[in-house]
Coordinates of N, CA and C in Angstrom, one line a residue:
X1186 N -15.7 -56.8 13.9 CA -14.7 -57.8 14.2 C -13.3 -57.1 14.2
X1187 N -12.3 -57.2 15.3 CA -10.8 -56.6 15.5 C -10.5 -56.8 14.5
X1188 N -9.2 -56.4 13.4 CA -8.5 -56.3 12.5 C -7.5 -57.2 13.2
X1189 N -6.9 -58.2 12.5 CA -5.8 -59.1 12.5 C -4.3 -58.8 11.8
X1190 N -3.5 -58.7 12.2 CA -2.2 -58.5 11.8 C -2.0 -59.9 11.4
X1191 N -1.7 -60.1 9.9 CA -1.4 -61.1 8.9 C -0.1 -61.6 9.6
X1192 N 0.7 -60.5 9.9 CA 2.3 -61.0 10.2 C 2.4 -61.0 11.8
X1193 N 1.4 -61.2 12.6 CA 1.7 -61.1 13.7 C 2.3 -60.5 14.8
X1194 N 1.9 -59.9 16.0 CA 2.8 -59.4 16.7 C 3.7 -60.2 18.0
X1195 N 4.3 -59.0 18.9 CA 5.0 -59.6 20.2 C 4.8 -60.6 20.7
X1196 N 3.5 -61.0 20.8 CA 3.0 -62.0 21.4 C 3.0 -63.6 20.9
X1197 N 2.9 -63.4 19.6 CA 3.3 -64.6 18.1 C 4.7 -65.0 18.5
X1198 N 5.3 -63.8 18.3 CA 6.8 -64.1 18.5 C 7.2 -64.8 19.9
X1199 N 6.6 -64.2 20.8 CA 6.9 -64.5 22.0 C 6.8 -66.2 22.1
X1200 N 5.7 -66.6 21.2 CA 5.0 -68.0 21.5 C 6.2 -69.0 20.9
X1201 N 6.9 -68.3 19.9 CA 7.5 -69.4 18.7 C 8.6 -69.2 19.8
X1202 N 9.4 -68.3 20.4 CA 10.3 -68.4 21.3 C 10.4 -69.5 22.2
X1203 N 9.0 -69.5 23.1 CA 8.9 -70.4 24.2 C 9.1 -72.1 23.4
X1204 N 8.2 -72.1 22.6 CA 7.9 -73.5 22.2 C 9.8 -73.6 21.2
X1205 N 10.4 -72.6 21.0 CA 11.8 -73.4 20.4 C 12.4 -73.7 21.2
X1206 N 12.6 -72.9 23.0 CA 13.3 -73.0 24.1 C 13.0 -74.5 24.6
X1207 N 11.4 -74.5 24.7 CA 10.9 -76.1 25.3 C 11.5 -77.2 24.3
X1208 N 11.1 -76.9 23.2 CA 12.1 -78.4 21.8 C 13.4 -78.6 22.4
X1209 N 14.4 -77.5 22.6 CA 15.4 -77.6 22.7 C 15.7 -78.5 24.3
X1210 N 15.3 -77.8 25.2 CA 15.4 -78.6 26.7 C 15.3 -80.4 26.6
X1211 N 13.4 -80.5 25.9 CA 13.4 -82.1 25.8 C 14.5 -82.5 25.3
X1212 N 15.2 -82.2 23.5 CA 15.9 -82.3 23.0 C 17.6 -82.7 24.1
X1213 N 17.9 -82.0 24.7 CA 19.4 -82.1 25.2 C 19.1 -83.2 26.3
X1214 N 17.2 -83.1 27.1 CA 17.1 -83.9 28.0 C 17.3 -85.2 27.5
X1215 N 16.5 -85.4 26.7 CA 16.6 -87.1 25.8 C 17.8 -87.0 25.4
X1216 N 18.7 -86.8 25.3 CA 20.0 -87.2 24.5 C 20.7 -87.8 25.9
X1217 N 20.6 -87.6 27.0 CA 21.1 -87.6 28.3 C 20.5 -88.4 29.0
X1218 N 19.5 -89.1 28.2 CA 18.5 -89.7 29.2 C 17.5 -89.8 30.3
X1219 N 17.5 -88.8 30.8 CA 17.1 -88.4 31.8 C 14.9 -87.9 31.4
X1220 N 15.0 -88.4 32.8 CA 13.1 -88.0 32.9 C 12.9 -87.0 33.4
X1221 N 11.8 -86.3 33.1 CA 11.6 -84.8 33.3 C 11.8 -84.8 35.3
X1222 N 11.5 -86.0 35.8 CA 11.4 -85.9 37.3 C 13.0 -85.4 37.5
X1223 N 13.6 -86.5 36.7 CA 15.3 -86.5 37.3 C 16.0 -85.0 37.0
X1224 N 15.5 -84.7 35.9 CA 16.1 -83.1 35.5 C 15.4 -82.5 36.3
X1225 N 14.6 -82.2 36.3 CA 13.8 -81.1 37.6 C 14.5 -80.8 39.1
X1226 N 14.5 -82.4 39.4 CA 15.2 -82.7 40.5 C 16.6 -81.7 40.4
X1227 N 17.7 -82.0 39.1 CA 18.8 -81.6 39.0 C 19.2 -79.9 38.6
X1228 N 18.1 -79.7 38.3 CA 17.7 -77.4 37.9 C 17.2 -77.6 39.0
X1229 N 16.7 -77.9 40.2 CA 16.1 -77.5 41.4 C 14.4 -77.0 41.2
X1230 N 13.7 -77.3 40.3 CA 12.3 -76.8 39.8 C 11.7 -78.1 40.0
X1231 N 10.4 -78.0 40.1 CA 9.2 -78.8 39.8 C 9.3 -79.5 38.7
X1232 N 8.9 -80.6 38.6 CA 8.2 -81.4 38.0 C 7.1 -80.6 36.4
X1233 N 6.5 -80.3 36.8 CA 5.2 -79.7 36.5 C 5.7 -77.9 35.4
X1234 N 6.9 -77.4 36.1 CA 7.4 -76.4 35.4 C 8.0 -76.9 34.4
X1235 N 9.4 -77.6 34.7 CA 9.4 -78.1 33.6 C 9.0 -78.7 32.4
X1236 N 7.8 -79.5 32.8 CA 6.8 -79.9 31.8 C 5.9 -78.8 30.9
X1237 N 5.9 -77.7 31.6 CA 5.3 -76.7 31.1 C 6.8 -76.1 30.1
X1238 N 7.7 -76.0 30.7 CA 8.9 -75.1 29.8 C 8.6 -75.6 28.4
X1239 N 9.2 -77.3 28.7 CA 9.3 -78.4 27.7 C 8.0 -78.2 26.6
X1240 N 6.9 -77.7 26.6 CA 5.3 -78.1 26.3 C 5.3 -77.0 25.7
X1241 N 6.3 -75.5 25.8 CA 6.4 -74.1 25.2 C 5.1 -73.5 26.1
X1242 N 4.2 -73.5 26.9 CA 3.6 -73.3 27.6 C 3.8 -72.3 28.8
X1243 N 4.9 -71.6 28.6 CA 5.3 -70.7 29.8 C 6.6 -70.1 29.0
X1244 N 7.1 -68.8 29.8 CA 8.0 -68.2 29.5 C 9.2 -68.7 30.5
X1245 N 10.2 -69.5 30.3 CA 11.0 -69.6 31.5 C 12.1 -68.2 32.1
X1246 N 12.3 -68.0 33.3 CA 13.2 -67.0 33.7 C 14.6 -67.1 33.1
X1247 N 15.0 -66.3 33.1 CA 16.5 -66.4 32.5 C 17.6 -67.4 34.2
X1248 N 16.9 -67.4 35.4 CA 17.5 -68.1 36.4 C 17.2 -69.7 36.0
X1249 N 15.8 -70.0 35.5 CA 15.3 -70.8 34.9 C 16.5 -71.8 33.8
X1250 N 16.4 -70.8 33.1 CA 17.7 -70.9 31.9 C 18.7 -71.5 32.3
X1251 N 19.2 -70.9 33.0 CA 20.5 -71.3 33.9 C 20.8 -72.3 34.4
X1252 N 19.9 -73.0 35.7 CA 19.6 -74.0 35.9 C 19.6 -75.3 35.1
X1253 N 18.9 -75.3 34.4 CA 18.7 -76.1 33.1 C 20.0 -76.1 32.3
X1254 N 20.8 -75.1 31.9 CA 22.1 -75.0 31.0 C 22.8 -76.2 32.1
X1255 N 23.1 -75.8 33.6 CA 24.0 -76.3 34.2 C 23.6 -78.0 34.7
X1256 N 22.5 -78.3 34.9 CA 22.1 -79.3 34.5 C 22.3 -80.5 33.8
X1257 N 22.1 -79.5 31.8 CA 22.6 -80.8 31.2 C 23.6 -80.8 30.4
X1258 N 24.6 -79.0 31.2 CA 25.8 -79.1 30.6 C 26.0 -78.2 29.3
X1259 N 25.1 -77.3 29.5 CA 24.9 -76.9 27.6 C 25.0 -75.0 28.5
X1260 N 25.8 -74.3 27.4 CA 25.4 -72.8 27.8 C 23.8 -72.6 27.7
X1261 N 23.7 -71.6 27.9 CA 22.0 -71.0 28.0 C 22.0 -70.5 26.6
X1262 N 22.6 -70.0 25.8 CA 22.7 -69.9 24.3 C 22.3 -71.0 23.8
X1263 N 22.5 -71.9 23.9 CA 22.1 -73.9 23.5 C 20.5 -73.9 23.2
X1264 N 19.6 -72.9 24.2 CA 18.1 -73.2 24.1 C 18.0 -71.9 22.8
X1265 N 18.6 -71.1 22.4 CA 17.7 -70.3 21.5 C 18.3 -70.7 20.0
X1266 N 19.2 -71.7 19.7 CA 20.0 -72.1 18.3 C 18.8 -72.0 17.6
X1267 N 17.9 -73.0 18.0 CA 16.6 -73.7 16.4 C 16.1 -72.3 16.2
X1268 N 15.7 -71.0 17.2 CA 14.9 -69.8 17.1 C 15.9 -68.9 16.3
X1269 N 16.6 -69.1 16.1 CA 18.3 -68.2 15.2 C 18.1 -68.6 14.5
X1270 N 17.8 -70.2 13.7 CA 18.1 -70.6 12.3 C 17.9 -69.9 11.6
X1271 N 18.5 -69.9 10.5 CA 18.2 -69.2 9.1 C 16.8 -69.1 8.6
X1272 N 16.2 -67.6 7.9 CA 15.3 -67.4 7.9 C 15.5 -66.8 6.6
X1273 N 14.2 -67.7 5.7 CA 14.8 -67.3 4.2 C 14.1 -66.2 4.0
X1274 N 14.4 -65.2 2.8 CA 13.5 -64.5 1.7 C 13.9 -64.3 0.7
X1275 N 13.4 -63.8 0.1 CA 13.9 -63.8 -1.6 C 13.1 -62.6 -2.0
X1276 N 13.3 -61.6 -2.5 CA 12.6 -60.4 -3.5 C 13.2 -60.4 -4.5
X1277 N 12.1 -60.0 -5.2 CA 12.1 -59.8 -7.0 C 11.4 -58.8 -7.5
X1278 N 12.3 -58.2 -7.9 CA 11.7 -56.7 -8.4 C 10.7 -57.2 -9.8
X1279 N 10.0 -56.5 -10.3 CA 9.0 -57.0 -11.0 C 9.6 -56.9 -12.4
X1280 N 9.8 -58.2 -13.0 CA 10.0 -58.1 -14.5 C 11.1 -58.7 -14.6
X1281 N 12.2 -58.9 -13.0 CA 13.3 -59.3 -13.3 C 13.5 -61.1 -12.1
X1282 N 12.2 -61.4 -12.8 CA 12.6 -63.3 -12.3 C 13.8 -63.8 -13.2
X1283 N 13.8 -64.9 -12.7 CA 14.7 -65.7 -13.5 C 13.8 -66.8 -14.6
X1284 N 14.0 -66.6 -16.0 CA 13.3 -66.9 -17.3 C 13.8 -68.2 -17.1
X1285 N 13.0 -70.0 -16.7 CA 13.4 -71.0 -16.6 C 13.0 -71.6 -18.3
X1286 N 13.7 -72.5 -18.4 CA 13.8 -72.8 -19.9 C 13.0 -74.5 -19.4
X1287 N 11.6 -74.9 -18.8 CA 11.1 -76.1 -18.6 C 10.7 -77.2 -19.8
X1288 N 10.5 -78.4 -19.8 CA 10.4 -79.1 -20.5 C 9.1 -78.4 -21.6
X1289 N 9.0 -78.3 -23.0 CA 7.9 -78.2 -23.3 C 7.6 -76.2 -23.7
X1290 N 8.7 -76.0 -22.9 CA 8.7 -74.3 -22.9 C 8.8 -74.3 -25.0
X1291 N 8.1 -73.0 -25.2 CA 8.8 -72.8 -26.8 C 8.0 -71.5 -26.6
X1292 N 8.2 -71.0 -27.9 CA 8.4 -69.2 -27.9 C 6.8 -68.8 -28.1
X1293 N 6.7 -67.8 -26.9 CA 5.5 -67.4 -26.0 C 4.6 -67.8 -24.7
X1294 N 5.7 -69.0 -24.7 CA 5.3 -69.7 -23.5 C 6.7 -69.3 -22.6
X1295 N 6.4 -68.4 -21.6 CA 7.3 -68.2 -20.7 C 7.3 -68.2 -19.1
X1296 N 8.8 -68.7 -18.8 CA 8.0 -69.0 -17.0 C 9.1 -68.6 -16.0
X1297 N 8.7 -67.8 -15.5 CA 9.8 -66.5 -14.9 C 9.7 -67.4 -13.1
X1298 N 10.6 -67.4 -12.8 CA 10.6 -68.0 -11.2 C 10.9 -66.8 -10.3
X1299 N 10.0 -66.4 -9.6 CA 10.2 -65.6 -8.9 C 10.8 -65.6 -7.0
X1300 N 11.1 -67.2 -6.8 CA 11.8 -67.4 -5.8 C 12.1 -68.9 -5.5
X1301 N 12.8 -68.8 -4.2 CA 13.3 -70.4 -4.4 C 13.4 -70.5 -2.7
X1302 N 13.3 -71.5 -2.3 CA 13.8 -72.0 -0.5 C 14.9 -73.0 -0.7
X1303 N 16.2 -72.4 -0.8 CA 17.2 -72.8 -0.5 C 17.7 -73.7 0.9
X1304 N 16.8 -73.6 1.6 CA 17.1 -74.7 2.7 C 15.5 -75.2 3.4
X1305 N 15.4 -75.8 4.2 CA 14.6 -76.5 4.3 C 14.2 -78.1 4.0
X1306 N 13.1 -78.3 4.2 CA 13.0 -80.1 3.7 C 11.7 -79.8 3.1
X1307 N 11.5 -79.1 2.4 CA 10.1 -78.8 1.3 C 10.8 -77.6 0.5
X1308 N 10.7 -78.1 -0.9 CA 10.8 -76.8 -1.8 C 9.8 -76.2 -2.2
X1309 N 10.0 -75.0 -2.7 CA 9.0 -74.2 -3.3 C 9.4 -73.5 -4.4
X1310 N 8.6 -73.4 -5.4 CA 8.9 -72.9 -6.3 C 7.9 -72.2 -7.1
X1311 N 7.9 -70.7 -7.3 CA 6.3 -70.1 -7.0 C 7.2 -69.2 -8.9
X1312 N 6.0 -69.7 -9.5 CA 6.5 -68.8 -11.1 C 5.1 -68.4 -11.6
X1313 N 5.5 -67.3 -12.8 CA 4.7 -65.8 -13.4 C 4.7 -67.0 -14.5
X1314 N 3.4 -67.6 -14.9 CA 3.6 -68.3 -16.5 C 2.8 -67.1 -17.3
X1315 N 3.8 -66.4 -18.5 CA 3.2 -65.8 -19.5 C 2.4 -66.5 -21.2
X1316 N 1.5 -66.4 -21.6 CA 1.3 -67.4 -22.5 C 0.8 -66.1 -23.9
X1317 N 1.7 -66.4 -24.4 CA 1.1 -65.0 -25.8 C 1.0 -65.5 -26.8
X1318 N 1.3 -66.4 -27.5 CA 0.9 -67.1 -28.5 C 0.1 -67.9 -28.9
X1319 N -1.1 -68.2 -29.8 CA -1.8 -69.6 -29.8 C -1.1 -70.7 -30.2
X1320 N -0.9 -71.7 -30.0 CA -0.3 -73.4 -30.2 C -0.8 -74.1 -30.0
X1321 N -1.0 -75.2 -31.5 CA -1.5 -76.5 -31.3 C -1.5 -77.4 -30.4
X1322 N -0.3 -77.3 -30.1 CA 0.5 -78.6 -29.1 C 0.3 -77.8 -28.0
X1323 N 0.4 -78.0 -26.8 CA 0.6 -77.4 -25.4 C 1.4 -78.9 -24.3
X1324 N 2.5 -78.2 -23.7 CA 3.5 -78.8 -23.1 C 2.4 -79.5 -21.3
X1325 N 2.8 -81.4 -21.7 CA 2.1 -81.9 -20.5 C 3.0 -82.3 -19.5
X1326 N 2.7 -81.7 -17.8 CA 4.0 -81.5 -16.9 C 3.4 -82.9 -15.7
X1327 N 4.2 -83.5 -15.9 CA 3.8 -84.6 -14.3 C 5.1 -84.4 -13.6
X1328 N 5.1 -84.0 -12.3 CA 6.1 -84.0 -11.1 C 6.1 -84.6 -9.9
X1329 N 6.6 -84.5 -9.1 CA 6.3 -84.8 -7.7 C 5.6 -83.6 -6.4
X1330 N 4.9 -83.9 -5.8 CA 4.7 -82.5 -5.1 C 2.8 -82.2 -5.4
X1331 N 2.5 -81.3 -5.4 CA 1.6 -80.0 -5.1 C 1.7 -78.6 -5.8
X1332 N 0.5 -78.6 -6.9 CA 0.8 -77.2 -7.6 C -0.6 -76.4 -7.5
X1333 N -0.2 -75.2 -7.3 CA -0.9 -74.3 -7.2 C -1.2 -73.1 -7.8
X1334 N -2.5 -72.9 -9.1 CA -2.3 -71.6 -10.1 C -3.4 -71.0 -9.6
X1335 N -3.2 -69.4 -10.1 CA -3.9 -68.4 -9.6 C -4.0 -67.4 -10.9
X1336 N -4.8 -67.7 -11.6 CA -5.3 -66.6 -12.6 C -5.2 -64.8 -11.9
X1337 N -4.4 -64.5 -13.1 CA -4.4 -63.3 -13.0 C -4.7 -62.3 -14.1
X1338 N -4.5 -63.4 -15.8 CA -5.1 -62.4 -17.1 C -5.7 -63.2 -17.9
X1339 N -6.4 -63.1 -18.9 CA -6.7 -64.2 -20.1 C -7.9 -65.1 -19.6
X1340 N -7.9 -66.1 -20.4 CA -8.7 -67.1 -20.2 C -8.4 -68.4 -20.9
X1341 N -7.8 -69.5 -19.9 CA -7.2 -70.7 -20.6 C -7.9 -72.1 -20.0
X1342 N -8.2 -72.8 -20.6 CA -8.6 -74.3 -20.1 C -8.1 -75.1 -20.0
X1343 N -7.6 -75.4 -18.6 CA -6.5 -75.9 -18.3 C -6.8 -77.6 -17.4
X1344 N -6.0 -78.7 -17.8 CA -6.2 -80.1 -18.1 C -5.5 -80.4 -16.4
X1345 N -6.1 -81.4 -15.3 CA -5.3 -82.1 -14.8 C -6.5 -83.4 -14.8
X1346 N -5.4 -84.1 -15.3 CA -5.7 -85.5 -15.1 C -7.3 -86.0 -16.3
X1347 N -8.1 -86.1 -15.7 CA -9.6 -86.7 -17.0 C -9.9 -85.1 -16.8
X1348 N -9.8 -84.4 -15.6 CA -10.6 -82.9 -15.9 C -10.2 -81.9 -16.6
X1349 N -11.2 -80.6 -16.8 CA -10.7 -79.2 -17.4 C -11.4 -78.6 -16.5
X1350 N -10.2 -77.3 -16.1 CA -11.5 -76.6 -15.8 C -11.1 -74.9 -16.3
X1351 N -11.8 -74.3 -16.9 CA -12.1 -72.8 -17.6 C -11.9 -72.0 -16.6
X1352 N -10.4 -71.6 -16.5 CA -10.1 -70.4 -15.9 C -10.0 -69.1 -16.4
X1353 N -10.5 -67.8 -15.4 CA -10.6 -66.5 -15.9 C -9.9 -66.3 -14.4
X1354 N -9.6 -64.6 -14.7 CA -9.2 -63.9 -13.4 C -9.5 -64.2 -12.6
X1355 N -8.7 -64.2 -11.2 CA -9.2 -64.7 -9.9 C -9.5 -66.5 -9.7
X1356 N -9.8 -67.0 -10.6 CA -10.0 -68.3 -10.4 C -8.6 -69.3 -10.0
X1357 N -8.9 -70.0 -8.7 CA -8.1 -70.9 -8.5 C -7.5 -72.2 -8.5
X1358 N -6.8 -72.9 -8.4 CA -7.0 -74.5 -8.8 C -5.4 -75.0 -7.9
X1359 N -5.3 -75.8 -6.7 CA -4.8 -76.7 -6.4 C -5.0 -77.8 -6.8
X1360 N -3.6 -79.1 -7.2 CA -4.1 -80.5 -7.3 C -2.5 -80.7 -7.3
X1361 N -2.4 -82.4 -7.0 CA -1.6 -83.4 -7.0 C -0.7 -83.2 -8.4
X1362 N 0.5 -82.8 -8.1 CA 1.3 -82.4 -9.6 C 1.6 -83.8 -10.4
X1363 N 1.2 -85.1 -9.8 CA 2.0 -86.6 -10.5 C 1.1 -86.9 -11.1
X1364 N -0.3 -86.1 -11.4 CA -1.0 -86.6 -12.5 C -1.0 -85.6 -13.6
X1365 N -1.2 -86.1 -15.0 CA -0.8 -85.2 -16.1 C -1.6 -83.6 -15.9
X1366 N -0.7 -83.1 -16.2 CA -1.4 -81.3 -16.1 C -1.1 -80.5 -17.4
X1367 N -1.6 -79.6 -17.9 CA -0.7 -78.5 -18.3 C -2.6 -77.7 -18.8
X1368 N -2.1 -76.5 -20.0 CA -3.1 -75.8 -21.0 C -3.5 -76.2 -21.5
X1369 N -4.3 -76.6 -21.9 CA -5.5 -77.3 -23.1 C -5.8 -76.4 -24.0
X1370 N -6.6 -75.3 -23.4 CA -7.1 -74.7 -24.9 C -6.9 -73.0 -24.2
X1371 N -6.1 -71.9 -25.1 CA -5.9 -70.5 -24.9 C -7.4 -70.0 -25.2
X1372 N -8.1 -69.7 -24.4 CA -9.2 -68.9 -25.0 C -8.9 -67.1 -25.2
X1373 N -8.4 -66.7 -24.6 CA -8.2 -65.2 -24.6 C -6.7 -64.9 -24.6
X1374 N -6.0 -64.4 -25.0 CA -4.1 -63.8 -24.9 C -4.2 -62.8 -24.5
X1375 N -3.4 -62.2 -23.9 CA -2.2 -63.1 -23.2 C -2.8 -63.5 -22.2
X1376 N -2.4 -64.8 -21.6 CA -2.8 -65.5 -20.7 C -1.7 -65.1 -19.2
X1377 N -1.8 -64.6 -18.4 CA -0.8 -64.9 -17.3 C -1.4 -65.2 -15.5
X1378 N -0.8 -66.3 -15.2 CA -0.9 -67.0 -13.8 C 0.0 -67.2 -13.3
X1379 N -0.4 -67.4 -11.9 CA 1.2 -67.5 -10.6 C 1.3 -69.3 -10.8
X1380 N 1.9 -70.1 -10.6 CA 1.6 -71.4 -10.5 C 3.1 -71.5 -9.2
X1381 N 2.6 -72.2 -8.2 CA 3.2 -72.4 -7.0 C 3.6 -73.6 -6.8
X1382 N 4.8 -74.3 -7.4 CA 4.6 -75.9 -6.9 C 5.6 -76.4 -5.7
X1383 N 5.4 -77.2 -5.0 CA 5.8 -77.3 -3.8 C 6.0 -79.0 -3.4
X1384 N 7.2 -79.7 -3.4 CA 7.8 -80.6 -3.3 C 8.6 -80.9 -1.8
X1385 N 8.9 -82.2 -1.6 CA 9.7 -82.6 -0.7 C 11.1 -82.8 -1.1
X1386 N 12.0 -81.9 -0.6 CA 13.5 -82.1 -0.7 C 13.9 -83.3 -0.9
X1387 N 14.7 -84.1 -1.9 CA 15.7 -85.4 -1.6 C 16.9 -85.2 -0.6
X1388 N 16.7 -86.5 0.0 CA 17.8 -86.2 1.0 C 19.1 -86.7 0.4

């Protein structure tokens, strides 16, 4: 079987280009009213090309471009804005997340955030939970959103909602974060997991 590039090549890129160029065209078209006939008509192209531009389905010419700018009035710069937008990342050298102080936190229970999406309309928030101490009590988290843990040390039995389930290394576990969650029972110290939770922005 070919080896796959996880991060994609030219051709990826190429694709997310076409398909932001086409958003953008319908985009300025509908604001103007106009039917893909009447624009076509007015860039001097087909029917059919433009429906393909529009669909990201083709590479348009940079004369292509042109046409269309003059059209519906917009520079040719106008079609690449959404493909420019800000493109986040975040690095964190190892050991130096930011130590969050969450409801329920107390000493040995620690939870390092190792990044954040500062823009967008979904947050994320992906944290290193370290657990080194045994405790009776263990802190119960209900939120909004989607969480995601990924055993990496230890062994802890960990509660969402009526279930448990006995996680060791490698073991994974997605679920609905608005029903009660947290550690139940430390079986092995130190305990440490990624836990990834992922919410919808308020507007």
């Amino acid at each position: 079987m070919p080896f796959q590039n996880p991060h994609g090549h030219g051709e990826a890129q190429g694709k997310l280009l076409e398909q932001a160029i086409g958003r953008a065209v319908k985009e300025f078209r509908e604001k103007l009213g106009l039917t893909i006939a009447e624009l076509a008509k007015a860039a001097e192209m087909s029917a059919g090309m433009l429906s393909k531009i529009e669909n990201g389905a083709t590479s348009p010419s940079l004369a292509s471009l042109q046409s269309l700018g003059r059209a519906l009035q917009v520079p040719v710069t106008a079609f690449f804005k959404s493909y420019e937008e800000i493109r986040d990342a975040t690095f964190v050298k190892a050991g130096k997340g930011l130590t969050i102080e969450r409801r329920g936190t107390r000493a040995g229970h620690q939870y390092e955030l190792l990044g954040h999406s500062p823009h967008g309309s979904v947050m994320v928030e992906p944290y290193l939970i370290t657990l080194t101490h045994e405790s009776d009590v263990f802190p119960t988290f209900q939120h909004a959103g989607l969480e995601f843990l990924y055993m990496l040390e230890g062994n802890v039995v960990y509660r969402h909602g009526e279930k448990t389930y006995d996680m060791h290394p490698g073991d994974a576990l997605f679920f609905d974060a608005e029903a009660p969650h947290g550690p139940e029972e430390l079986r092995k110290l130190p305990i440490r997991y990624l836990s990834v939770i992922s919410y919808r922005r308020e507007d």
